[in-house]
mmCIF file of C-alpha atoms in Angstrom:
data_model
loop_
_atom_site.group_PDB
_atom_site.id
_atom_site.type_symbol
_atom_site.label_atom_id
_atom_site.label_comp_id
_atom_site.label_asym_id
_atom_site.label_seq_id
_atom_site.Cartn_x
_atom_site.Cartn_y
_atom_site.Cartn_z
ATOM 1 C CA LYS A 355 5.152 -56.263 25.876
ATOM 2 C CA HIS A 356 6.543 -52.969 27.178
ATOM 3 C CA LYS A 357 8.044 -52.212 23.770
ATOM 4 C CA THR A 358 4.648 -52.763 22.127
ATOM 5 C CA ILE A 359 2.943 -50.357 24.544
ATOM 6 C CA ILE A 360 5.617 -47.718 23.906
ATOM 7 C CA ILE A 361 5.228 -48.042 20.119
ATOM 8 C CA ILE A 362 1.439 -47.707 20.319
ATOM 9 C CA ALA A 363 1.783 -44.652 22.580
ATOM 10 C CA CYS A 364 4.233 -43.024 20.162
ATOM 11 C CA ILE A 365 1.661 -43.425 17.384
ATOM 12 C CA LEU A 366 -1.466 -42.363 19.264
ATOM 13 C CA VAL A 367 -0.202 -39.459 21.397
ATOM 14 C CA PRO A 368 1.033 -37.198 18.505
ATOM 15 C CA GLY A 369 -2.222 -37.860 16.639
ATOM 16 C CA ALA A 370 -4.269 -36.885 19.684
ATOM 17 C CA VAL A 371 -2.200 -33.715 20.094
ATOM 18 C CA LEU A 372 -2.785 -32.711 16.466
ATOM 19 C CA VAL A 373 -6.532 -33.298 16.794
ATOM 20 C CA ALA A 374 -6.621 -31.229 19.995
ATOM 21 C CA VAL A 375 -4.690 -28.369 18.368
ATOM 22 C CA GLY A 376 -7.022 -28.459 15.388
ATOM 23 C CA PHE A 377 -10.058 -28.308 17.667
ATOM 24 C CA LEU A 378 -8.663 -25.334 19.594
ATOM 25 C CA CYS A 379 -7.795 -23.465 16.409
ATOM 26 C CA CYS A 380 -11.254 -23.964 14.961
ATOM 27 C CA ARG A 381 -12.847 -22.887 18.234
ATOM 28 C CA ASN A 382 -10.701 -19.748 18.329
ATOM 29 C CA GLY A 383 -11.689 -18.902 14.775
ATOM 30 C CA VAL A 384 -8.221 -18.835 13.218
ATOM 31 C CA ALA A 385 -8.393 -18.963 9.443
ATOM 32 C CA GLY A 386 -5.973 -18.778 6.557
ATOM 33 C CA VAL A 387 -6.453 -16.711 3.428
ATOM 34 C CA THR A 388 -8.070 -19.606 1.583
ATOM 35 C CA GLY A 389 -11.726 -20.414 2.022
ATOM 36 C CA ASP A 390 -14.278 -17.918 3.218
ATOM 37 C CA ALA A 391 -12.283 -14.660 3.218
ATOM 38 C CA THR A 392 -10.991 -14.813 6.807
ATOM 39 C CA ARG A 393 -14.491 -15.078 8.286
ATOM 40 C CA GLY A 394 -14.157 -15.438 12.042
ATOM 41 C CA VAL A 395 -10.447 -14.649 11.947
ATOM 42 C CA LYS A 396 -8.722 -14.269 15.278
ATOM 43 C CA LEU A 397 -5.034 -13.450 15.224
ATOM 44 C CA ASN A 398 -4.066 -13.671 18.854
ATOM 45 C CA ARG A 399 -6.162 -10.775 20.219
ATOM 46 C CA TYR A 400 -7.819 -9.415 17.043
ATOM 47 C CA ARG A 401 -11.407 -9.911 15.890
ATOM 48 C CA GLN A 402 -12.696 -9.249 12.387
ATOM 49 C CA VAL A 403 -14.876 -6.136 11.929
ATOM 50 C CA HIS A 404 -15.462 -6.142 8.168
ATOM 51 C CA PHE A 405 -13.868 -7.403 4.984
ATOM 52 C CA MET A 406 -12.194 -4.781 2.765
ATOM 53 C CA THR A 407 -10.803 -6.354 -0.388
ATOM 54 C CA ARG A 408 -9.442 -9.526 -1.914
ATOM 55 C CA GLY A 409 -6.413 -9.859 -4.182
ATOM 56 C CA GLY A 410 -4.808 -12.690 -6.066
ATOM 57 C CA SER A 411 -2.608 -13.593 -3.110
ATOM 58 C CA GLY A 412 -4.675 -12.761 -0.045
ATOM 59 C CA PHE A 413 -7.188 -10.619 1.822
ATOM 60 C CA VAL A 414 -7.359 -7.283 3.606
ATOM 61 C CA THR A 415 -9.674 -7.037 6.604
ATOM 62 C CA VAL A 416 -10.466 -4.477 9.305
ATOM 63 C CA VAL A 417 -9.934 -6.056 12.732
ATOM 64 C CA GLN A 418 -10.570 -4.919 16.295
ATOM 65 C CA ARG A 419 -8.166 -5.502 19.156
ATOM 66 C CA GLU A 420 -9.688 -7.099 22.200
ATOM 67 C CA GLY A 421 -9.417 -5.055 25.361
ATOM 68 C CA ASP A 422 -9.246 -1.485 24.057
ATOM 69 C CA GLY A 423 -11.421 -1.897 20.925
ATOM 70 C CA ALA A 424 -8.825 -0.217 18.672
ATOM 71 C CA GLN A 425 -9.247 -0.992 14.984
ATOM 72 C CA PHE A 426 -6.464 -1.984 12.593
ATOM 73 C CA VAL A 427 -5.990 -3.361 9.093
ATOM 74 C CA LEU A 428 -4.961 -6.999 8.754
ATOM 75 C CA LYS A 429 -3.284 -7.956 5.486
ATOM 76 C CA GLN A 430 -2.984 -11.719 4.966
ATOM 77 C CA VAL A 431 -0.948 -13.275 2.159
ATOM 78 C CA GLU A 432 -0.667 -16.964 1.391
ATOM 79 C CA CYS A 433 3.000 -17.998 1.079
ATOM 80 C CA ALA A 434 3.986 -21.275 -0.540
ATOM 81 C CA ASN A 435 7.758 -20.782 -0.428
ATOM 82 C CA GLU A 436 10.553 -18.837 1.219
ATOM 83 C CA ALA A 437 10.701 -16.204 -1.527
ATOM 84 C CA GLN A 438 7.047 -15.285 -0.985
ATOM 85 C CA ARG A 439 7.479 -15.158 2.781
ATOM 86 C CA ASN A 440 10.509 -12.910 2.417
ATOM 87 C CA ALA A 441 8.608 -10.615 0.029
ATOM 88 C CA VAL A 442 5.839 -10.011 2.571
ATOM 89 C CA PHE A 443 8.345 -9.520 5.371
ATOM 90 C CA LYS A 444 10.182 -7.006 3.166
ATOM 91 C CA GLU A 445 6.940 -4.999 2.938
ATOM 92 C CA TYR A 446 6.689 -4.973 6.737
ATOM 93 C CA ARG A 447 10.361 -3.996 7.053
ATOM 94 C CA LEU A 448 9.985 -1.080 4.617
ATOM 95 C CA LEU A 449 6.838 0.100 6.399
ATOM 96 C CA LYS A 450 8.640 0.068 9.741
ATOM 97 C CA MET A 451 11.666 1.843 8.313
ATOM 98 C CA LEU A 452 9.545 4.587 6.737
ATOM 99 C CA TYR A 453 7.259 5.016 9.743
ATOM 100 C CA ASP A 454 10.215 5.289 12.118
ATOM 101 C CA SER A 455 11.674 8.010 9.887
ATOM 102 C CA GLY A 456 8.469 10.066 10.152
ATOM 103 C CA CYS A 457 7.099 9.273 6.687
ATOM 104 C CA ARG A 458 3.305 9.243 6.336
ATOM 105 C CA VAL A 459 2.657 5.525 5.978
ATOM 106 C CA PRO A 460 0.505 3.206 8.104
ATOM 107 C CA ARG A 461 2.006 2.461 11.512
ATOM 108 C CA PRO A 462 3.039 -1.225 11.443
ATOM 109 C CA ILE A 463 1.813 -3.080 14.536
ATOM 110 C CA GLU A 464 3.158 -6.592 14.085
ATOM 111 C CA PHE A 465 4.210 -9.219 11.580
ATOM 112 C CA THR A 466 3.169 -12.827 12.155
ATOM 113 C CA MET A 467 3.618 -16.122 10.324
ATOM 114 C CA ILE A 468 1.039 -18.861 10.885
ATOM 115 C CA PRO A 469 0.586 -22.238 9.206
ATOM 116 C CA ASP A 470 -2.163 -22.562 6.630
ATOM 117 C CA SER A 471 -5.421 -23.450 8.400
ATOM 118 C CA ARG A 472 -5.667 -26.616 6.302
ATOM 119 C CA ARG A 473 -2.425 -27.944 7.797
ATOM 120 C CA PHE A 474 -1.552 -28.607 11.409
ATOM 121 C CA GLY A 475 2.173 -28.811 12.006
ATOM 122 C CA ASN A 476 3.957 -28.889 15.307
ATOM 123 C CA ARG A 477 2.404 -25.561 16.218
ATOM 124 C CA GLY A 478 -1.018 -25.850 14.628
ATOM 125 C CA SER A 479 -2.809 -22.688 13.477
ATOM 126 C CA ILE A 480 -2.455 -20.665 16.653
ATOM 127 C CA ALA A 481 -1.444 -17.232 15.391
ATOM 128 C CA SER A 482 0.114 -15.803 18.499
ATOM 129 C CA GLU A 483 3.783 -15.555 17.573
ATOM 130 C CA PRO A 484 4.794 -12.041 16.371
ATOM 131 C CA MET A 485 7.947 -12.039 14.280
ATOM 132 C CA ASN A 486 10.998 -10.122 15.410
ATOM 133 C CA ALA A 487 10.990 -6.954 13.314
ATOM 134 C CA MET A 488 14.552 -7.392 12.078
ATOM 135 C CA ASN A 489 14.906 -11.198 12.071
ATOM 136 C CA SER A 490 12.492 -13.243 10.004
ATOM 137 C CA GLY A 491 14.032 -16.486 11.151
ATOM 138 C CA SER A 492 12.879 -16.452 14.767
ATOM 139 C CA THR A 493 9.960 -15.351 16.875
ATOM 140 C CA SER A 494 10.171 -12.473 19.297
ATOM 141 C CA GLY A 495 10.247 -13.097 23.006
ATOM 142 C CA GLY A 496 13.572 -14.919 23.229
ATOM 143 C CA THR A 497 12.085 -18.428 23.424
ATOM 144 C CA ASP A 498 13.782 -21.557 22.155
ATOM 145 C CA ARG A 499 10.862 -22.553 19.949
ATOM 146 C CA GLN A 500 11.427 -23.499 16.330
ATOM 147 C CA PRO A 501 11.067 -20.673 13.781
ATOM 148 C CA LEU A 502 7.592 -20.457 12.291
ATOM 149 C CA LEU A 503 9.155 -19.974 8.849
ATOM 150 C CA GLN A 504 9.974 -23.678 8.778
ATOM 151 C CA GLN A 505 6.382 -24.514 7.881
ATOM 152 C CA GLN A 506 5.960 -25.366 4.190
ATOM 153 C CA GLN A 507 2.646 -23.545 3.594
ATOM 154 C CA GLN A 508 2.018 -20.454 5.685
ATOM 155 C CA ILE A 509 0.040 -17.251 5.981
ATOM 156 C CA ALA A 510 1.961 -13.994 6.377
ATOM 157 C CA ASN A 511 0.039 -11.414 8.430
ATOM 158 C CA ILE A 512 0.750 -7.693 8.704
ATOM 159 C CA VAL A 513 -1.295 -5.762 11.259
ATOM 160 C CA MET A 514 -1.116 -2.022 10.617
ATOM 161 C CA GLU A 515 -2.836 1.303 11.213
ATOM 162 C CA TYR A 516 -6.396 1.758 9.942
ATOM 163 C CA PHE A 517 -7.691 4.942 8.281
ATOM 164 C CA PRO A 518 -11.471 5.184 8.728
ATOM 165 C CA ASP A 519 -11.817 8.006 6.160
ATOM 166 C CA GLY A 520 -10.955 5.517 3.421
ATOM 167 C CA ASP A 521 -8.815 5.979 0.336
ATOM 168 C CA LEU A 522 -8.673 8.573 -2.421
ATOM 169 C CA SER A 523 -10.587 6.310 -4.791
ATOM 170 C CA SER A 524 -13.674 6.212 -2.539
ATOM 171 C CA TYR A 525 -13.311 9.971 -1.873
ATOM 172 C CA VAL A 526 -13.374 10.709 -5.621
ATOM 173 C CA GLN A 527 -16.279 8.341 -6.190
ATOM 174 C CA GLN A 528 -18.434 10.205 -3.678
ATOM 175 C CA PHE A 529 -17.926 13.462 -5.587
ATOM 176 C CA GLU A 530 -18.642 11.675 -8.869
ATOM 177 C CA GLN A 531 -21.875 10.183 -7.556
ATOM 178 C CA ALA A 532 -23.003 13.652 -6.483
ATOM 179 C CA ALA A 533 -21.967 15.110 -9.890
ATOM 180 C CA LEU A 534 -19.611 17.548 -8.145
ATOM 181 C CA LYS A 535 -15.991 18.343 -8.896
ATOM 182 C CA ILE A 536 -13.314 18.323 -6.215
ATOM 183 C CA PRO A 537 -12.255 21.923 -5.430
ATOM 184 C CA GLU A 538 -8.899 22.918 -6.876
ATOM 185 C CA ARG A 539 -7.619 23.876 -3.436
ATOM 186 C CA THR A 540 -8.167 20.306 -2.240
ATOM 187 C CA LEU A 541 -6.418 18.930 -5.336
ATOM 188 C CA LEU A 542 -3.440 21.192 -4.656
ATOM 189 C CA ARG A 543 -3.337 20.017 -1.056
ATOM 190 C CA LEU A 544 -3.370 16.408 -2.280
ATOM 191 C CA ALA A 545 -0.462 17.183 -4.589
ATOM 192 C CA TRP A 546 1.421 19.138 -1.916
ATOM 193 C CA ARG A 547 1.098 16.336 0.618
ATOM 194 C CA GLY A 548 1.454 13.473 -1.854
ATOM 195 C CA TYR A 549 4.668 14.639 -3.456
ATOM 196 C CA ALA A 550 6.073 15.428 -0.004
ATOM 197 C CA VAL A 551 5.566 11.797 1.039
ATOM 198 C CA LEU A 552 7.312 10.611 -2.123
ATOM 199 C CA ASP A 553 10.184 13.027 -1.578
ATOM 200 C CA GLN A 554 10.780 11.691 1.916
ATOM 201 C CA MET A 555 10.787 8.106 0.599
ATOM 202 C CA HIS A 556 13.141 8.992 -2.233
ATOM 203 C CA ARG A 557 15.588 10.653 0.183
ATOM 204 C CA MET A 558 15.885 7.589 2.419
ATOM 205 C CA ARG A 559 19.488 6.446 2.968
ATOM 206 C CA PRO A 560 21.447 4.331 2.341
ATOM 207 C CA ALA A 561 18.836 3.417 -0.283
ATOM 208 C CA ALA A 562 15.912 5.375 -1.657
ATOM 209 C CA ILE A 563 12.546 3.582 -1.538
ATOM 210 C CA VAL A 564 10.467 3.574 -4.722
ATOM 211 C CA HIS A 565 6.816 2.557 -4.287
ATOM 212 C CA LEU A 566 6.064 1.521 -7.911
ATOM 213 C CA ASP A 567 2.289 1.249 -7.381
ATOM 214 C CA VAL A 568 1.026 4.730 -6.512
ATOM 215 C CA LYS A 569 -2.691 4.960 -7.349
ATOM 216 C CA PRO A 570 -5.900 6.295 -5.727
ATOM 217 C CA GLN A 571 -6.568 2.990 -3.946
ATOM 218 C CA ASN A 572 -3.147 3.238 -2.266
ATOM 219 C CA VAL A 573 -3.591 6.777 -0.936
ATOM 220 C CA ALA A 574 -5.384 6.893 2.441
ATOM 221 C CA LEU A 575 -6.880 10.146 3.736
ATOM 222 C CA ASN A 576 -7.318 11.910 7.043
ATOM 223 C CA ILE A 577 -9.914 14.415 5.864
ATOM 224 C CA ALA A 578 -10.104 16.551 9.023
ATOM 225 C CA LYS A 579 -6.338 17.118 9.144
ATOM 226 C CA GLY A 580 -5.782 17.254 5.385
ATOM 227 C CA GLN A 581 -3.216 14.445 5.484
ATOM 228 C CA ILE A 582 -2.495 11.584 3.125
ATOM 229 C CA PHE A 583 -0.765 8.276 3.791
ATOM 230 C CA LEU A 584 0.745 5.966 1.197
ATOM 231 C CA LEU A 585 -0.377 2.326 1.417
ATOM 232 C CA ASP A 586 0.708 -1.084 0.116
ATOM 233 C CA PHE A 587 4.462 -1.449 -0.249
ATOM 234 C CA GLY A 588 4.224 -4.945 -1.710
ATOM 235 C CA CYS A 589 5.783 -3.790 -5.004
ATOM 236 C CA ALA A 590 8.280 -1.329 -3.471
ATOM 237 C CA VAL A 591 12.013 -1.625 -4.099
ATOM 238 C CA GLU A 592 15.129 -0.026 -2.665
ATOM 239 C CA VAL A 593 17.363 1.744 -5.165
ATOM 240 C CA MET A 594 20.959 2.766 -4.626
ATOM 241 C CA ALA A 595 23.316 5.582 -5.607
ATOM 242 C CA PRO A 596 21.065 8.528 -6.526
ATOM 243 C CA SER A 597 22.574 10.281 -9.516
ATOM 244 C CA THR A 598 20.799 13.602 -8.947
ATOM 245 C CA SER A 599 19.756 14.709 -5.484
ATOM 246 C CA GLY A 600 19.875 17.680 -3.121
ATOM 247 C CA LYS A 601 17.427 20.489 -2.459
ATOM 248 C CA GLY A 602 15.611 19.598 -5.658
ATOM 249 C CA GLY A 603 15.058 16.021 -4.519
ATOM 250 C CA THR A 604 16.040 12.726 -6.072
ATOM 251 C CA ARG A 605 15.441 12.537 -9.813
ATOM 252 C CA VAL A 606 16.734 9.188 -11.049
ATOM 253 C CA ALA A 607 18.543 6.438 -9.176
ATOM 254 C CA ALA A 608 20.373 3.341 -10.317
ATOM 255 C CA ALA A 609 18.780 0.153 -9.025
ATOM 256 C CA PRO A 610 20.593 -3.042 -8.051
ATOM 257 C CA GLN A 611 18.249 -4.982 -10.318
ATOM 258 C CA GLN A 612 15.987 -4.331 -13.272
ATOM 259 C CA LEU A 613 12.254 -4.904 -13.272
ATOM 260 C CA HIS A 614 10.585 -7.571 -15.315
ATOM 261 C CA PRO A 615 9.550 -6.214 -18.733
ATOM 262 C CA GLY A 616 5.889 -5.373 -19.219
ATOM 263 C CA LEU A 617 5.095 -5.948 -15.528
ATOM 264 C CA ALA A 618 5.008 -9.690 -16.205
ATOM 265 C CA ASP A 619 6.074 -10.672 -12.697
ATOM 266 C CA ASP A 620 5.258 -7.481 -10.789
ATOM 267 C CA HIS A 621 1.990 -8.612 -9.219
ATOM 268 C CA GLY A 622 0.092 -5.692 -7.769
ATOM 269 C CA VAL A 623 1.311 -2.985 -10.156
ATOM 270 C CA THR A 624 -1.545 -1.148 -11.890
ATOM 271 C CA PRO A 625 -0.669 -0.385 -15.536
ATOM 272 C CA VAL A 626 -3.055 2.577 -16.016
ATOM 273 C CA TYR A 627 -1.054 4.653 -13.501
ATOM 274 C CA ALA A 628 2.392 3.407 -14.551
ATOM 275 C CA PRO A 629 4.815 5.558 -16.615
ATOM 276 C CA PRO A 630 5.768 4.676 -20.215
ATOM 277 C CA GLU A 631 9.242 3.416 -19.292
ATOM 278 C CA ARG A 632 7.577 0.765 -17.140
ATOM 279 C CA PHE A 633 6.712 -1.123 -20.346
ATOM 280 C CA THR A 634 10.112 -1.069 -22.030
ATOM 281 C CA SER A 635 12.088 -4.271 -22.522
ATOM 282 C CA ARG A 636 14.439 -3.616 -19.577
ATOM 283 C CA PRO A 637 12.806 -1.116 -17.198
ATOM 284 C CA THR A 638 14.843 0.131 -14.244
ATOM 285 C CA PRO A 639 13.000 1.381 -11.132
ATOM 286 C CA SER A 640 13.561 5.020 -10.269
ATOM 287 C CA PRO A 641 11.881 7.780 -8.216
ATOM 288 C CA ALA A 642 10.684 9.301 -11.511
ATOM 289 C CA MET A 643 8.255 6.385 -11.859
ATOM 290 C CA ASP A 644 6.531 7.349 -8.600
ATOM 291 C CA VAL A 645 6.343 10.987 -9.713
ATOM 292 C CA TRP A 646 4.434 10.029 -12.878
ATOM 293 C CA SER A 647 2.085 7.749 -10.942
ATOM 294 C CA MET A 648 1.311 10.436 -8.351
ATOM 295 C CA GLY A 649 0.608 12.872 -11.185
ATOM 296 C CA ALA A 650 -1.780 10.352 -12.765
ATOM 297 C CA THR A 651 -3.412 9.837 -9.345
ATOM 298 C CA ILE A 652 -3.993 13.577 -8.859
ATOM 299 C CA LEU A 653 -5.399 13.763 -12.399
ATOM 300 C CA HIS A 654 -7.802 10.927 -11.577
ATOM 301 C CA ALA A 655 -9.109 13.025 -8.680
ATOM 302 C CA ALA A 656 -9.573 16.077 -10.921
ATOM 303 C CA LEU A 657 -11.131 14.251 -13.877
ATOM 304 C CA ARG A 658 -13.050 11.791 -11.638
ATOM 305 C CA HIS A 659 -12.006 8.957 -13.958
ATOM 306 C CA VAL A 660 -8.818 7.139 -14.921
ATOM 307 C CA PRO A 661 -6.701 9.574 -16.982
ATOM 308 C CA PRO A 662 -6.084 8.507 -20.622
ATOM 309 C CA LEU A 663 -2.308 8.132 -20.330
ATOM 310 C CA ASN A 664 -1.592 4.686 -21.810
ATOM 311 C CA GLU A 665 0.748 6.015 -24.471
ATOM 312 C CA ALA A 666 4.071 4.531 -25.518
ATOM 313 C CA SER A 667 5.624 7.559 -27.234
ATOM 314 C CA ASP A 668 6.462 11.200 -26.567
ATOM 315 C CA ASP A 669 3.938 12.320 -29.200
ATOM 316 C CA GLY A 670 1.255 10.070 -27.717
ATOM 317 C CA VAL A 671 1.736 11.512 -24.233
ATOM 318 C CA ALA A 672 1.603 15.046 -25.707
ATOM 319 C CA ARG A 673 -1.724 14.259 -27.418
ATOM 320 C CA SER A 674 -3.149 12.824 -24.201
ATOM 321 C CA LEU A 675 -2.067 15.918 -22.264
ATOM 322 C CA GLY A 676 -3.820 18.104 -24.836
ATOM 323 C CA GLU A 677 -7.081 16.237 -24.246
ATOM 324 C CA ILE A 678 -6.607 16.401 -20.484
ATOM 325 C CA GLU A 679 -5.905 20.147 -20.606
ATOM 326 C CA ARG A 680 -9.169 20.768 -22.457
ATOM 327 C CA GLU A 681 -11.114 18.618 -19.992
ATOM 328 C CA LEU A 682 -9.590 20.401 -16.992
ATOM 329 C CA ARG A 683 -10.307 23.813 -18.532
ATOM 330 C CA ASP A 684 -13.927 22.849 -19.226
ATOM 331 C CA ALA A 685 -14.245 21.740 -15.576
ATOM 332 C CA GLY A 686 -13.068 25.174 -14.410
ATOM 333 C CA TYR A 687 -9.553 24.304 -13.214
ATOM 334 C CA SER A 688 -6.762 26.833 -13.659
ATOM 335 C CA SER A 689 -3.898 26.650 -16.141
ATOM 336 C CA SER A 690 -1.519 26.697 -13.163
ATOM 337 C CA PHE A 691 -2.970 23.406 -11.938
ATOM 338 C CA PHE A 692 -2.475 21.867 -15.368
ATOM 339 C CA GLU A 693 1.139 23.097 -15.510
ATOM 340 C CA LEU A 694 1.764 21.459 -12.147
ATOM 341 C CA THR A 695 0.414 18.201 -13.565
ATOM 342 C CA ARG A 696 2.520 18.469 -16.703
ATOM 343 C CA GLY A 697 5.635 18.640 -14.535
ATOM 344 C CA ALA A 698 4.950 15.031 -13.513
ATOM 345 C CA ILE A 699 3.408 13.688 -16.732
ATOM 346 C CA THR A 700 6.443 13.971 -18.983
ATOM 347 C CA TYR A 701 7.487 11.147 -21.279
ATOM 348 C CA HIS A 702 11.231 11.241 -20.576
ATOM 349 C CA PRO A 703 12.036 10.410 -16.921
ATOM 350 C CA MET A 704 15.027 12.748 -16.777
ATOM 351 C CA ARG A 705 12.806 15.678 -17.805
ATOM 352 C CA ARG A 706 10.236 15.095 -15.066
ATOM 353 C CA ALA A 707 10.220 17.366 -12.066
ATOM 354 C CA THR A 708 11.224 15.729 -8.794
ATOM 355 C CA ALA A 709 8.765 15.051 -5.997
ATOM 356 C CA ALA A 710 10.410 17.842 -3.962
ATOM 357 C CA GLU A 711 10.001 20.358 -6.797
ATOM 358 C CA LEU A 712 6.356 19.463 -7.350
ATOM 359 C CA SER A 713 5.487 19.571 -3.644
ATOM 360 C CA LYS A 714 7.067 23.026 -3.390
ATOM 361 C CA ALA A 715 5.206 24.243 -6.506
ATOM 362 C CA ALA A 716 1.866 22.964 -5.151
ATOM 363 C CA GLY A 717 2.515 24.727 -1.833
ATOM 364 C CA GLU A 718 3.241 28.012 -3.616
ATOM 365 C CA LEU A 719 0.002 27.726 -5.603
ATOM 366 C CA LEU A 720 -1.887 27.116 -2.362
ATOM 367 C CA GLU A 721 -0.401 30.235 -0.808
ATOM 368 C CA ARG A 722 -1.508 32.258 -3.828
ATOM 369 C CA LEU A 723 -5.050 31.043 -3.232
ATOM 370 C CA GLY A 724 -4.829 32.515 0.251
ATOM 371 C CA GLY A 725 -3.435 31.407 3.565
ATOM 372 C CA PRO A 726 -0.024 31.357 5.240
ATOM 373 C CA PRO A 727 1.915 28.075 5.567
ATOM 374 C CA ALA A 728 0.719 27.654 9.180
ATOM 375 C CA LEU A 729 -2.896 27.613 7.955
ATOM 376 C CA LEU A 730 -2.036 25.206 5.139
ATOM 377 C CA ASP A 731 -0.561 22.814 7.673
ATOM 378 C CA SER A 732 -3.756 22.616 9.738
ATOM 379 C CA GLU A 733 -6.384 22.883 6.996
ATOM 380 C CA GLY A 734 -8.413 19.770 6.188
ATOM 381 C CA PHE A 735 -9.752 18.483 2.891
ATOM 382 C CA ASP A 736 -13.240 19.368 1.682
ATOM 383 C CA ARG A 737 -15.740 16.855 3.041
ATOM 384 C CA PRO A 738 -17.221 14.724 0.252
ATOM 385 C CA PRO A 739 -21.002 14.711 -0.183
ATOM 386 C CA ASP A 740 -22.809 11.858 1.510
ATOM 387 C CA ALA A 741 -23.150 9.226 -1.182
ATOM 388 C CA GLY A 742 -24.395 6.482 1.083
ATOM 389 C CA ARG A 743 -21.062 4.679 1.403
ATOM 390 C CA ARG A 744 -19.782 3.356 4.700
ATOM 391 C CA PRO A 745 -16.741 5.384 5.843
ATOM 392 C CA GLY A 746 -13.502 3.580 5.194
ATOM 393 C CA THR A 747 -14.959 1.295 2.520
ATOM 394 C CA PRO A 748 -12.699 1.447 -0.542
ATOM 395 C CA THR A 749 -13.850 1.124 -4.116
ATOM 396 C CA PRO A 750 -12.805 -2.042 -5.966
ATOM 397 C CA SER A 751 -9.265 -1.723 -7.299
ATOM 398 C CA VAL A 752 -8.656 -1.438 -11.022
ATOM 399 C CA ASN A 753 -6.016 -4.083 -10.454
ATOM 400 C CA ALA A 754 -7.382 -7.398 -9.207
ATOM 401 C CA LYS A 755 -4.010 -8.797 -8.220
ATOM 402 C CA GLY A 756 -2.763 -6.716 -5.332
ATOM 403 C CA PRO A 757 -4.620 -6.619 -2.001
ATOM 404 C CA HIS A 758 -4.925 -3.382 -0.099
#
């Protein structure tokens, strides 16, 4: 009789616990990336403010921290296996590494793994366990709980700094809607700051960090201070043994692995801003790829549309540059600005200028337009005309695969 009671208790008690956990999670509003776009999401002490964008693997949402009301960005990615979990944690690790070195990237707040909201394991969907920044196999806090990574289907969450001025894509769109061009001085400041960020990433040791997905949607702005911040390191890689570096910056580096040809498996990469070598049969990541993409991004801001650079030959790139030069001249931009662009948009990677060289050249052009370096450091970007967009609301990405 006693054995029967014990068996029944062993069956009923775990079931009751799972039901209770499920009820608490639903009441607290925890949601995974599937379903209704994180509506009512609550990660520990964060509340959703507004939805930003959706990608093939997850969502990006603006959240507010309870208590002080501070706003952050929450990136959620659905992970079905260990490789996917490690990929998202790698993004958090690179962000932390770059931020700690003083690079202009979003400040990472915390990394958390939670079970998918459709499944209730031994910890349910209570997202209150921040991961240790350097150990993805255990939670922080020194407890003896089981690692959250043991769950089969989980949501990886990165909470990071929020930039209310939005990204470069929305900034450009506001000028386009008002039929106004962005002043050349602002474009030069974008180039000066943008290439400086790349240079700092490319000089990281023991391995340089190559972003591989530089585009307007991944460049956040602080308009008042004239600063830019590089976003979304989901495609970034670390490359070893720079072959050419020094005062001129890092030109090309040898990577420990090659990229998949034609971007077949590089989810998130946006082809229209990628360099020609990205589409060869055995592409190797290098800092020169970021230089091209930043050049294409600056050109997008000047032209107010995606630059026509999808060419697979030296002659094709030369023809595209001829068309771009005429368009820039007709818009009233100087030949010096075009020459700066041509330093980045060069077919052969070894012939491209480095990020350090281009940042220095942009700074010198700014000084010629007037103003000592001290003024350049404190000067903001030109405010875009009011086009009726909510501040911080990005335009839809050209690439539908990569969130944020």
